[in-house]
């Protein structure tokens, strides 16, 4: 979207530098947030798998 606004602003000789900068900052913040949520999901999944592995090991020792 930022690139599209850059091309449109140049084609129409518009001064949209503040809009373009704001869109870029918003895009970078969204990217950072998505990486944080991905990392959280990985930690949740590995924690779940560790619990499943521990339960499986305890059941095989008992039975």
Coordinates of N, CA, C and O in Angstrom, one line a residue:
X1 N 0.8 -1.2 0.0 CA 0.0 0.0 0.0 C 0.9 1.3 0.0 O 0.5 2.2 -0.7
X2 N 2.0 1.2 0.7 CA 2.9 2.3 0.8 C 3.4 2.6 -0.6 O 3.5 3.7 -1.0
X3 N 3.8 1.5 -1.3 CA 4.4 1.7 -2.6 C 3.4 2.3 -3.6 O 3.7 3.1 -4.4
X4 N 2.1 1.8 -3.5 CA 1.1 2.3 -4.4 C 0.9 3.8 -4.1 O 0.7 4.6 -5.1
X5 N 0.8 4.2 -2.9 CA 0.7 5.6 -2.6 C 1.9 6.5 -3.1 O 1.7 7.6 -3.6
X6 N 3.1 5.9 -3.0 CA 4.2 6.6 -3.6 C 4.1 6.8 -5.1 O 4.3 7.9 -5.6
X7 N 3.7 5.8 -5.8 CA 3.5 5.9 -7.3 C 2.4 6.9 -7.6 O 2.5 7.7 -8.5
X8 N 1.2 6.8 -6.9 CA 0.1 7.7 -7.2 C 0.5 9.1 -6.8 O 0.2 10.1 -7.6
X9 N 1.2 9.4 -5.7 CA 1.6 10.7 -5.4 C 2.5 11.3 -6.4 O 2.4 12.5 -6.7
X10 N 3.4 10.5 -6.9 CA 4.4 11.0 -7.9 C 3.7 11.3 -9.2 O 3.9 12.3 -9.9
X11 N 2.7 10.4 -9.6 CA 2.0 10.6 -10.9 C 1.2 11.8 -10.9 O 1.0 12.5 -11.9
X12 N 0.6 12.1 -9.7 CA -0.4 13.2 -9.7 C 0.3 14.5 -9.1 O -0.4 15.5 -8.8
X13 N 1.6 14.4 -8.9 CA 2.3 15.6 -8.3 C 1.7 16.0 -6.9 O 1.5 17.2 -6.7
X14 N 1.4 15.1 -6.1 CA 0.9 15.4 -4.8 C 2.0 15.3 -3.7 O 2.9 14.5 -3.8
X15 N 1.8 16.1 -2.7 CA 2.7 16.1 -1.5 C 2.1 15.3 -0.4 O 1.4 15.7 0.4
X16 N 2.4 14.0 -0.4 CA 1.8 13.1 0.6 C 2.9 12.4 1.5 O 2.8 11.3 1.9
X17 N 4.0 13.2 1.7 CA 5.1 12.6 2.5 C 4.6 12.2 3.9 O 5.1 11.2 4.4
X18 N 3.8 13.0 4.5 CA 3.3 12.6 5.9 C 2.5 11.4 5.9 O 2.6 10.5 6.7
X19 N 1.6 11.2 4.9 CA 0.8 10.1 4.8 C 1.6 8.8 4.5 O 1.4 7.8 5.1
X20 N 2.6 9.0 3.6 CA 3.5 7.9 3.2 C 4.3 7.4 4.4 O 4.4 6.2 4.7
X21 N 4.8 8.4 5.2 CA 5.6 8.1 6.4 C 4.8 7.4 7.4 O 5.2 6.4 8.1
X22 N 3.5 7.8 7.6 CA 2.6 7.2 8.6 C 2.3 5.8 8.2 O 2.2 4.9 9.0
X23 N 2.0 5.6 6.9 CA 1.7 4.2 6.4 C 2.9 3.3 6.6 O 2.7 2.1 7.0
X24 N 4.1 3.8 6.4 CA 5.3 3.0 6.6 C 5.5 2.6 8.0 O 5.8 1.4 8.4
X25 N 5.3 3.6 8.9 CA 5.5 3.3 10.4 C 4.4 2.3 10.8 O 4.7 1.3 11.6
X26 N 3.2 2.4 10.3 CA 2.1 1.5 10.7 C 2.4 0.1 10.1 O 2.2 -0.9 10.8
X27 N 2.9 0.0 9.0 CA 3.3 -1.3 8.4 C 4.4 -2.0 9.2 O 4.4 -3.2 9.5
X28 N 5.4 -1.2 9.6 CA 6.5 -1.8 10.5 C 6.0 -2.2 11.8 O 6.4 -3.2 12.4
X29 N 5.1 -1.4 12.4 CA 4.5 -1.8 13.7 C 3.6 -3.1 13.6 O 3.7 -4.0 14.4
X30 N 2.9 -3.2 12.5 CA 2.1 -4.4 12.2 C 3.0 -5.6 12.0 O 2.7 -6.7 12.5
X31 N 4.1 -5.4 11.3 CA 5.0 -6.5 11.1 C 5.6 -7.0 12.4 O 5.7 -8.2 12.7
X32 N 6.0 -6.1 13.3 CA 6.6 -6.4 14.6 C 5.6 -7.1 15.4 O 5.9 -8.1 16.1
X33 N 4.4 -6.6 15.4 CA 3.3 -7.3 16.2 C 3.1 -8.7 15.7 O 2.9 -9.6 16.5
X34 N 3.1 -8.9 14.4 CA 2.8 -10.2 13.9 C 4.0 -11.2 14.3 O 3.7 -12.4 14.6
X35 N 5.2 -10.7 14.3 CA 6.3 -11.5 14.8 C 6.2 -11.9 16.2 O 6.5 -13.0 16.7
X36 N 5.7 -11.0 17.0 CA 5.5 -11.2 18.5 C 4.5 -12.3 18.7 O 4.6 -13.2 19.5
X37 N 3.4 -12.2 18.0 CA 2.3 -13.2 18.1 C 2.8 -14.5 17.5 O 2.4 -15.6 18.1
X38 N 3.6 -14.6 16.5 CA 4.1 -15.8 16.0 C 5.0 -16.5 17.1 O 4.9 -17.7 17.3
X39 N 5.9 -15.7 17.7 CA 6.7 -16.2 18.8 C 5.9 -16.7 19.9 O 6.2 -17.8 20.5
X40 N 4.8 -16.0 20.3 CA 3.9 -16.5 21.4 C 3.3 -17.8 21.0 O 3.2 -18.7 21.8
X41 N 2.9 -17.9 19.8 CA 2.2 -19.2 19.3 C 3.2 -20.3 19.4 O 2.9 -21.5 19.8
X42 N 4.5 -20.1 19.0 CA 5.5 -21.1 19.1 C 5.7 -21.6 20.5 O 5.8 -22.8 20.8
X43 N 5.8 -20.6 21.4 CA 6.0 -21.0 22.8 C 4.8 -21.8 23.4 O 5.0 -22.7 24.1
X44 N 3.6 -21.4 23.0 CA 2.4 -22.1 23.4 C 2.4 -23.6 22.9 O 2.1 -24.5 23.6
X45 N 2.8 -23.7 21.6 CA 2.8 -25.0 21.0 C 3.8 -25.9 21.6 O 3.6 -27.1 21.9
X46 N 5.0 -25.4 21.8 CA 6.1 -26.2 22.4 C 5.8 -26.6 23.8 O 6.1 -27.7 24.3
X47 N 5.2 -25.7 24.6 CA 4.7 -26.0 25.9 C 3.7 -27.1 26.0 O 3.8 -28.0 26.8
X48 N 2.8 -27.0 25.0 CA 1.7 -28.1 24.9 C 2.4 -29.4 24.6 O 2.0 -30.5 25.2
X49 N 3.3 -29.4 23.6 CA 4.0 -30.7 23.3 C 4.8 -31.2 24.4 O 4.9 -32.4 24.6
X50 N 5.5 -30.4 25.2 CA 6.2 -30.8 26.3 C 5.3 -31.5 27.3 O 5.7 -32.6 27.9
X51 N 4.2 -30.9 27.6 CA 3.2 -31.5 28.5 C 2.7 -32.8 28.0 O 2.6 -33.8 28.8
X52 N 2.4 -32.9 26.8 CA 1.9 -34.2 26.2 C 3.0 -35.3 26.3 O 2.8 -36.4 26.6
X53 N 4.3 -34.9 26.1 CA 5.4 -35.8 26.1 C 5.6 -36.3 27.6 O 5.8 -37.5 27.8
X54 N 5.5 -35.4 28.6 CA 5.6 -35.8 30.0 C 4.5 -36.7 30.4 O 4.7 -37.7 31.1
X55 N 3.3 -36.4 30.0 CA 2.1 -37.3 30.3 C 2.3 -38.7 29.7 O 2.0 -39.7 30.4
X56 N 2.8 -38.7 28.5 CA 3.0 -40.0 27.8 C 4.1 -40.8 28.5 O 3.9 -42.0 28.7
X57 N 5.1 -40.1 28.9 CA 6.2 -40.8 29.6 C 5.8 -41.3 31.0 O 6.1 -42.5 31.4
X58 N 5.0 -40.6 31.7 CA 4.5 -41.0 33.0 C 3.5 -42.2 32.8 O 3.5 -43.1 33.7
X59 N 2.7 -42.2 31.8 CA 1.7 -43.3 31.6 C 2.5 -44.6 31.2 O 2.1 -45.7 31.6
X60 N 3.5 -44.5 30.4 CA 4.3 -45.7 30.0 C 5.1 -46.3 31.2 O 5.3 -47.5 31.3
X61 N 5.5 -45.4 32.2 CA 6.2 -45.9 33.3 C 5.2 -46.6 34.3 O 5.6 -47.6 34.9
X62 N 4.0 -46.1 34.4 CA 3.0 -46.7 35.3 C 2.4 -48.0 34.7 O 2.0 -48.9 35.5
X63 N 2.3 -48.1 33.5 CA 1.6 -49.2 32.9 C 2.4 -50.1 32.2 O 2.8 -51.2 32.1

